[in-house]
PDB file of C-alpha atoms in Angstrom:
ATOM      1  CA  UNK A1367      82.520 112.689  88.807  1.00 78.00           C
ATOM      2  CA  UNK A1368      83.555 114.316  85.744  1.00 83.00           C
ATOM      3  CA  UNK A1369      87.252 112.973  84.456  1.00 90.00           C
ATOM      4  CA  UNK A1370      89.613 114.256  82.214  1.00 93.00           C
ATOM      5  CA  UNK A1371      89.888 111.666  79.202  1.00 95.00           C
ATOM      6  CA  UNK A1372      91.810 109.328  78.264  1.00 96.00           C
ATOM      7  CA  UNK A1373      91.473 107.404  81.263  1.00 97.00           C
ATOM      8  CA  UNK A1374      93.862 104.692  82.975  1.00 96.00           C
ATOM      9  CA  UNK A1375      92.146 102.047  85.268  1.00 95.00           C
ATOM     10  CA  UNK A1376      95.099  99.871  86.668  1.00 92.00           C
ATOM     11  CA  UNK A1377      94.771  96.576  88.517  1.00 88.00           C
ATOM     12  CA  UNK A1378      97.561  96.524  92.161  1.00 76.00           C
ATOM     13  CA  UNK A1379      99.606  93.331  91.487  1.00 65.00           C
ATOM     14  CA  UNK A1380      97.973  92.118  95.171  1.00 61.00           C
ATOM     15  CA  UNK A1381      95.601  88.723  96.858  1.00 59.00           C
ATOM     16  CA  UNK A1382      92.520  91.449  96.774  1.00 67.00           C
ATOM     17  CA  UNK A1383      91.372  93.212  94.134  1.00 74.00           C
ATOM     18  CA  UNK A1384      92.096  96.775  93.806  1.00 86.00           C
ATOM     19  CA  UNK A1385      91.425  99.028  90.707  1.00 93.00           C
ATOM     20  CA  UNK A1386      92.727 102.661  90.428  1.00 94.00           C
ATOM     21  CA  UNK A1387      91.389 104.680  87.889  1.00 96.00           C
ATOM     22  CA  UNK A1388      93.508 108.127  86.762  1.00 97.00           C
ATOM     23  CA  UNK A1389      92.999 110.637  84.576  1.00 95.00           C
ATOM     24  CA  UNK A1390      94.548 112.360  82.203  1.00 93.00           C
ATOM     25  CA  UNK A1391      96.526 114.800  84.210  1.00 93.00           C
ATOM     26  CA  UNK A1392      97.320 111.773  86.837  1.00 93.00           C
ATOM     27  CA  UNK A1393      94.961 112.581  89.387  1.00 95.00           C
ATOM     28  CA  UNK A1394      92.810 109.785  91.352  1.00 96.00           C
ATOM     29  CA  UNK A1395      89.449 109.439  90.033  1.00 96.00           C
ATOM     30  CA  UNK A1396      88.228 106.662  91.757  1.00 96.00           C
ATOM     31  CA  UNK A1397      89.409 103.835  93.645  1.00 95.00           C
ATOM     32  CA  UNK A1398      87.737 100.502  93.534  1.00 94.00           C
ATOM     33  CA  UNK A1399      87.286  97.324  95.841  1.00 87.00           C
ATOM     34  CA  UNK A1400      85.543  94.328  95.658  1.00 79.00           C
ATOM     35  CA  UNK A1401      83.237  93.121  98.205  1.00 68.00           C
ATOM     36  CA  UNK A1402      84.115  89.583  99.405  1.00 63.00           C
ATOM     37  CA  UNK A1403      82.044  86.671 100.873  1.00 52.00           C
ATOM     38  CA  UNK A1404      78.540  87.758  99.095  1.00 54.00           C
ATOM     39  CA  UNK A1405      76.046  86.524  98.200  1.00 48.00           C
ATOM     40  CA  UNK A1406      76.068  88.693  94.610  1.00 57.00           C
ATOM     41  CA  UNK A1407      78.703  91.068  93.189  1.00 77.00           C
ATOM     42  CA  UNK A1408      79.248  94.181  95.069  1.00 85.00           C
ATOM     43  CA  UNK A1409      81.788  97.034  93.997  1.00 90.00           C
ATOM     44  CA  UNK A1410      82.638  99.749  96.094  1.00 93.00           C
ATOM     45  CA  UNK A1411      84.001 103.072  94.705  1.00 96.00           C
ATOM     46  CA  UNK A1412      86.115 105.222  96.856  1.00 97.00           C
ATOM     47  CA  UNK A1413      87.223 108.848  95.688  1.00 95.00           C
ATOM     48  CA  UNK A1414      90.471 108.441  98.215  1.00 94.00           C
ATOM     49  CA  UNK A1415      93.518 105.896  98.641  1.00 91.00           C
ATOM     50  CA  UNK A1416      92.414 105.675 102.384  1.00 90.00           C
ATOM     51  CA  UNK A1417      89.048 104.702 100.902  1.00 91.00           C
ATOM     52  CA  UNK A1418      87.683 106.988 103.694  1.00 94.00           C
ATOM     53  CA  UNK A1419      85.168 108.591 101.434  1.00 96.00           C
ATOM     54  CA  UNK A1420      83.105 106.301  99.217  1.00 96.00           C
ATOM     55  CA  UNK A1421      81.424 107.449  96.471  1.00 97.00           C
ATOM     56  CA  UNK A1422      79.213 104.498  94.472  1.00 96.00           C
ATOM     57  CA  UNK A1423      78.287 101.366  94.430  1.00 94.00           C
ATOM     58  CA  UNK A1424      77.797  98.716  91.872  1.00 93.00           C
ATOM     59  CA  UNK A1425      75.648  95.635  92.969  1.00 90.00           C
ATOM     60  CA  UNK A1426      74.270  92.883  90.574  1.00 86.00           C
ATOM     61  CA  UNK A1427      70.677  92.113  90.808  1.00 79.00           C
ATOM     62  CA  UNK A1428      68.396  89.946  92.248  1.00 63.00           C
ATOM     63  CA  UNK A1429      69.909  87.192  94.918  1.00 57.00           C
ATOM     64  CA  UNK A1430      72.883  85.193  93.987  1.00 53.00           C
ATOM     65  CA  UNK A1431      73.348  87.019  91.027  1.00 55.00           C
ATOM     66  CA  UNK A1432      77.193  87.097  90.074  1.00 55.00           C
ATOM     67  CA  UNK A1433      79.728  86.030  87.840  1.00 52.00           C
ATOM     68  CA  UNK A1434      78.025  83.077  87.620  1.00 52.00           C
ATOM     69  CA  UNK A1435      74.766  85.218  86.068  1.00 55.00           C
ATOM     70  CA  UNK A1436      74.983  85.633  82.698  1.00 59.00           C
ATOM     71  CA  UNK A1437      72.583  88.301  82.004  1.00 66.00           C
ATOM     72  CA  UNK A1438      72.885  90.046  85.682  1.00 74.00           C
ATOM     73  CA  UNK A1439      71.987  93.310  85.383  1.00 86.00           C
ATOM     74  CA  UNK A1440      74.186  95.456  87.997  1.00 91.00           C
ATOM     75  CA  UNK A1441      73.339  98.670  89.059  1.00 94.00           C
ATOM     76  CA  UNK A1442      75.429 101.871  89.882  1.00 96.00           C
ATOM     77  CA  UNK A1443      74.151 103.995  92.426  1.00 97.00           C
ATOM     78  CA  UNK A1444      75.913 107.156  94.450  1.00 97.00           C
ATOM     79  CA  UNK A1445      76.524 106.335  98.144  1.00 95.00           C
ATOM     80  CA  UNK A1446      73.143 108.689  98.729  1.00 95.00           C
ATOM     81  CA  UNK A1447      70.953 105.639  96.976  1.00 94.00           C
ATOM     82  CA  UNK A1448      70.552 108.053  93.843  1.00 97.00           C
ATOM     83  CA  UNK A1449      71.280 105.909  90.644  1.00 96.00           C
ATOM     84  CA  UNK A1450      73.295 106.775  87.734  1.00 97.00           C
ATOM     85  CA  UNK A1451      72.495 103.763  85.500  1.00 97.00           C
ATOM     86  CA  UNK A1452      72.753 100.346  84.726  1.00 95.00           C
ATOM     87  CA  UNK A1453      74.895  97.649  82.995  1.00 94.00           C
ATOM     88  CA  UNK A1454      72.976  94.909  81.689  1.00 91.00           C
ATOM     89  CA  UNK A1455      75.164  91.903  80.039  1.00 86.00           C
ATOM     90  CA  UNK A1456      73.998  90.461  76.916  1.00 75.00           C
ATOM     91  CA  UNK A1457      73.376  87.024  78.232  1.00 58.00           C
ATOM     92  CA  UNK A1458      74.979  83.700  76.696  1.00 51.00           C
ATOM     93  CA  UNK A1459      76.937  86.107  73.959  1.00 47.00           C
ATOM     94  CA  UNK A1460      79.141  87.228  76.398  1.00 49.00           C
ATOM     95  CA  UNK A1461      80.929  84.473  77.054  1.00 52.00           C
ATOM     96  CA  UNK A1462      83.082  84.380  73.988  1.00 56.00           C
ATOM     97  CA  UNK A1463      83.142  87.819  73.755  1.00 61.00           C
ATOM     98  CA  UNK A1464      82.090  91.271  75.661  1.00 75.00           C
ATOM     99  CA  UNK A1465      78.780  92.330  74.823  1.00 87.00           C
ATOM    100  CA  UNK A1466      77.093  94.865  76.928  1.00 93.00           C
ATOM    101  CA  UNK A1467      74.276  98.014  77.669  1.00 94.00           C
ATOM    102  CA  UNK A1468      75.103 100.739  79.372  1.00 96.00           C
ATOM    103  CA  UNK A1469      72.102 102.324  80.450  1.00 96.00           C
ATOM    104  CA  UNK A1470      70.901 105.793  82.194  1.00 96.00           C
ATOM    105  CA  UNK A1471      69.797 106.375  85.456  1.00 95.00           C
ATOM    106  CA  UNK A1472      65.953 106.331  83.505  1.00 94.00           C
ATOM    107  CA  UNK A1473      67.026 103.280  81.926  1.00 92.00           C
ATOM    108  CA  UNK A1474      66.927 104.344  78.110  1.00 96.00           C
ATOM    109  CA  UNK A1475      70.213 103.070  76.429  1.00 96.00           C
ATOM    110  CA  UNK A1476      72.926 105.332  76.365  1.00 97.00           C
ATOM    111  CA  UNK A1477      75.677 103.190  75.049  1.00 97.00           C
ATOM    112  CA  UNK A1478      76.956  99.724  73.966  1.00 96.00           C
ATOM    113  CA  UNK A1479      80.204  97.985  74.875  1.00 95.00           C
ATOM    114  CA  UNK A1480      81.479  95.150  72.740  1.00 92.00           C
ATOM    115  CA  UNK A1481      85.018  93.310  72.508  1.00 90.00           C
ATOM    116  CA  UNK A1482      86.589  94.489  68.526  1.00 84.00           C
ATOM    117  CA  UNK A1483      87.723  90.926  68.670  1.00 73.00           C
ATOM    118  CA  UNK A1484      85.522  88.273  69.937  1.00 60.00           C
ATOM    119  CA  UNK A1485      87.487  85.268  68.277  1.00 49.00           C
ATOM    120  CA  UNK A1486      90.762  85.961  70.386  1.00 56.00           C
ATOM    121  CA  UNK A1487      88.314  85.213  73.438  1.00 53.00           C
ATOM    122  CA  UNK A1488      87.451  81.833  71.451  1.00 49.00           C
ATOM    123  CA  UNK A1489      91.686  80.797  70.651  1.00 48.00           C
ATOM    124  CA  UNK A1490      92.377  81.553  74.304  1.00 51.00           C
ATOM    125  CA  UNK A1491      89.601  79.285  75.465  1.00 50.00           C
ATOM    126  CA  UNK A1492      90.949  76.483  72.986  1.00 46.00           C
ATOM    127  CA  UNK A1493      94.788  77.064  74.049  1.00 46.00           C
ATOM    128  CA  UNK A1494      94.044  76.981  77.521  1.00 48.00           C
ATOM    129  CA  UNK A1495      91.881  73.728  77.169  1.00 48.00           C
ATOM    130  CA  UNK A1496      95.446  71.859  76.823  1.00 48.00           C
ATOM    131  CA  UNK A1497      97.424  70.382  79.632  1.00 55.00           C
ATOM    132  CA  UNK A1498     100.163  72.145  81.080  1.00 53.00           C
ATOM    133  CA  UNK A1499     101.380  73.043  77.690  1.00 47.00           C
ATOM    134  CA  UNK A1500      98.402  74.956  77.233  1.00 44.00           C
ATOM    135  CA  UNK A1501      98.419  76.728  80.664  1.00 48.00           C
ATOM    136  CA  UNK A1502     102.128  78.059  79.233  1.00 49.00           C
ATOM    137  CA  UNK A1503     101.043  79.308  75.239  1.00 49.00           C
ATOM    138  CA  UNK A1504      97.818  80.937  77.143  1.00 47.00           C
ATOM    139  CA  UNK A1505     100.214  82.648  79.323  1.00 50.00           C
ATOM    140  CA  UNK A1506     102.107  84.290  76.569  1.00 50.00           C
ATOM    141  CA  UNK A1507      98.872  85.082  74.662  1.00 49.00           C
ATOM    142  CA  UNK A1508      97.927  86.963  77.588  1.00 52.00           C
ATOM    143  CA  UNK A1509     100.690  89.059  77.278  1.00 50.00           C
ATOM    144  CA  UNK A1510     101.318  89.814  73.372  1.00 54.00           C
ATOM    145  CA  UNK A1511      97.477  89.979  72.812  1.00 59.00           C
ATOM    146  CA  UNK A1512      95.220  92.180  74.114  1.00 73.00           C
ATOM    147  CA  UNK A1513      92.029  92.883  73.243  1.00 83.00           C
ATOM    148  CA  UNK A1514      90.131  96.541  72.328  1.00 90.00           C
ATOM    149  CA  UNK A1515      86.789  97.200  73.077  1.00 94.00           C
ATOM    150  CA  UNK A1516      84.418  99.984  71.482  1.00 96.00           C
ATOM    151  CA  UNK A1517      81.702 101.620  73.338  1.00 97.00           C
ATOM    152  CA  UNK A1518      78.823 103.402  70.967  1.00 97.00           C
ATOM    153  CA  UNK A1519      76.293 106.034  71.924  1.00 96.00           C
ATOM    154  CA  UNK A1520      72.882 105.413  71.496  1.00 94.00           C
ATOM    155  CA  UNK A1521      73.225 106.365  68.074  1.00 95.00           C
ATOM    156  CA  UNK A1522      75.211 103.670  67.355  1.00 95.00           C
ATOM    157  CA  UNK A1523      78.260 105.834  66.676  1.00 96.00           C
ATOM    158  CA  UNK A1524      81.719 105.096  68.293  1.00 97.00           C
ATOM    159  CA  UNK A1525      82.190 107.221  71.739  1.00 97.00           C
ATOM    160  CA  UNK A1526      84.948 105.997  73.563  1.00 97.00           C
ATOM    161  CA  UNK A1527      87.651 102.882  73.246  1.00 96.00           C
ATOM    162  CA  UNK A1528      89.144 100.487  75.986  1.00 95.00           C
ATOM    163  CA  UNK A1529      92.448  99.365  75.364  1.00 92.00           C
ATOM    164  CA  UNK A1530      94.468  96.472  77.810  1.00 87.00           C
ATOM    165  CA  UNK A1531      97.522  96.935  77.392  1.00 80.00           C
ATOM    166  CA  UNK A1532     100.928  94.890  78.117  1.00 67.00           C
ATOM    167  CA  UNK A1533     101.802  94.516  81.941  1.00 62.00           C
ATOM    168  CA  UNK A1534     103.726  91.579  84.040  1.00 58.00           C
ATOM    169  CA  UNK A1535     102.882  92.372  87.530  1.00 54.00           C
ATOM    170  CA  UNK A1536      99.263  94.410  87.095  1.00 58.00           C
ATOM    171  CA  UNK A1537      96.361  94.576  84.136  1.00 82.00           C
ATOM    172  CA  UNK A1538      96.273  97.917  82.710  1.00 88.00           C
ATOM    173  CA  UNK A1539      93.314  99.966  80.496  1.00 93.00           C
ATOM    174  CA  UNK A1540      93.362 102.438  79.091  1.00 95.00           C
ATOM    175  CA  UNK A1541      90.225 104.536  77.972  1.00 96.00           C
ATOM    176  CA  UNK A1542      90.087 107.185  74.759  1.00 96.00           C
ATOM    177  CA  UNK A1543      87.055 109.649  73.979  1.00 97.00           C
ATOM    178  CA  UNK A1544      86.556 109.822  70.067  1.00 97.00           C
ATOM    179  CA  UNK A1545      84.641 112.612  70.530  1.00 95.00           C
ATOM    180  CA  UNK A1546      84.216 115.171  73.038  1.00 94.00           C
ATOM    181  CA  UNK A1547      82.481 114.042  76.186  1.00 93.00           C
ATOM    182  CA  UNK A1548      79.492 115.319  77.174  1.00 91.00           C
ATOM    183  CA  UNK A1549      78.903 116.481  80.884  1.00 87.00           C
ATOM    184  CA  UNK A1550      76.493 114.320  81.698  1.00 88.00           C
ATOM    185  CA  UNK A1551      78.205 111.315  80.358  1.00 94.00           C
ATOM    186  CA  UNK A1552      81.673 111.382  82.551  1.00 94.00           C
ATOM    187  CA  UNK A1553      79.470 109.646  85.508  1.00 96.00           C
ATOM    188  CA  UNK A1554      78.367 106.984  83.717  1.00 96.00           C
ATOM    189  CA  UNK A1555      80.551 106.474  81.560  1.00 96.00           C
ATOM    190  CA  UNK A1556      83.591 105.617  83.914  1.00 96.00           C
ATOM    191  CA  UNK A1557      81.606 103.354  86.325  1.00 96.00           C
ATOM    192  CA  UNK A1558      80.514 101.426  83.714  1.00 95.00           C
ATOM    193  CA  UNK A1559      83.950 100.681  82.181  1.00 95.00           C
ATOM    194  CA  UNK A1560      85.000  99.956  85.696  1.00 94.00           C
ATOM    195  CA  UNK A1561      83.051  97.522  85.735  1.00 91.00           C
ATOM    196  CA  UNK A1562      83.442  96.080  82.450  1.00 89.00           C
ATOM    197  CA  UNK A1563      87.237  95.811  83.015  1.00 89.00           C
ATOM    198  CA  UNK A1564      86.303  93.991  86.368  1.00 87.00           C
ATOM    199  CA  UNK A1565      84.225  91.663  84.206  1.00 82.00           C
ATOM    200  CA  UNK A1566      86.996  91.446  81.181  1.00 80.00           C
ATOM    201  CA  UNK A1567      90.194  91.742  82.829  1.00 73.00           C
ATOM    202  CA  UNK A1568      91.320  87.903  82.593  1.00 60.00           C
ATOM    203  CA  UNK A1569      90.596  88.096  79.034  1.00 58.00           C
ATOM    204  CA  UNK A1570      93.492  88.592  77.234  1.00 48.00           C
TER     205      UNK A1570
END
């Protein structure tokens, strides 16, 4: 897996959760589906629309570990059990905003992923708090503001940036390089943000 950048990962308006991610040129880069009725988080990459030829897999760790897991670390493997890396959640900080490691299949940080804006996280929490009235406003602040998210190399300069951007009937990312891409990062790189947008994508 080595995509063309920027990158488009696009939520189906649908009852199950689908995720197609597109490159530059348009072309399918992966298709993703979430495993239902588990025990802990499992993500299935497919490279086809027929999901006839899977590709990955992103599980959390350890049993029961989920959404529900604050610092689950979930790792990304090919279908052949090799692993590409690791995303590892920053723990209690992520709730009011993204904070994340991305790290290599020898588990040595390769990048970080953090929300530009952690405070919008923080007024949609507030807004929504409110009765009915509240459901409505956080509506509308889904849909005017949406939030950006940086991702850093080891070196602690800026690599790539997410951006959601305005939709009525599906989420949609969008993914810029800010630099050229190395080979060896494509891999990584995209099943990690997949998985961050899975994480993200009803912020905002």
């Amino acid at each position: 897996m080595n995509p063309t950048f920027p990158l488009t990962l696009e939520f189906k308006f649908s009852l199950l959760t689908e995720l197609r991610v597109t490159d530059a040129e348009g072309q399918l880069v992966a298709l993703v589906k979430e495993k239902f009725f588990s025990v802990r988080d499992e993500v299935r990459v497919y490279a086809d629309d027929g999901r006839t030829q899977q590709t990955h897999t992103i599980r959390a760790q350890g049993l029961m570990a989920g959404a529900l897991d604050w610092r689950a670390r979930r790792l990304i493997r090919r279908l052949n059990g090799t692993p590409v890396g690791t995303l590892q959640a920053h723990g209690v900080r992520t709730l009011w905003g993204a904070s994340y490691e991305l790290q290599g299949a020898d588990e040595t940080l390769a990048f970080t992923l953090r929300d530009d804006h952690p405070w919008m996280s923080v007024v949609e929490g507030v807004i929504g708090a409110v009765p009915l009235v509240g459901d409505l406003i956080a509506a509308g602040f889904d849909y005017l503001v949406n939030p950006t998210y940086t991702v850093r190399d080891a070196a602690g300069e800026p690599a790539f940036r997410v951006r959601k951007r305005r939709s009525l009937f599906s989420r949609r990312f969008e993914v810029e390089a800010l630099r050229p891409v190395r080979p060896e990062e494509g891999e990584l790189v995209t099943l990690g943000l997949i998985q961050l947008v899975l994480r993200e994508r009803e912020r905002g």
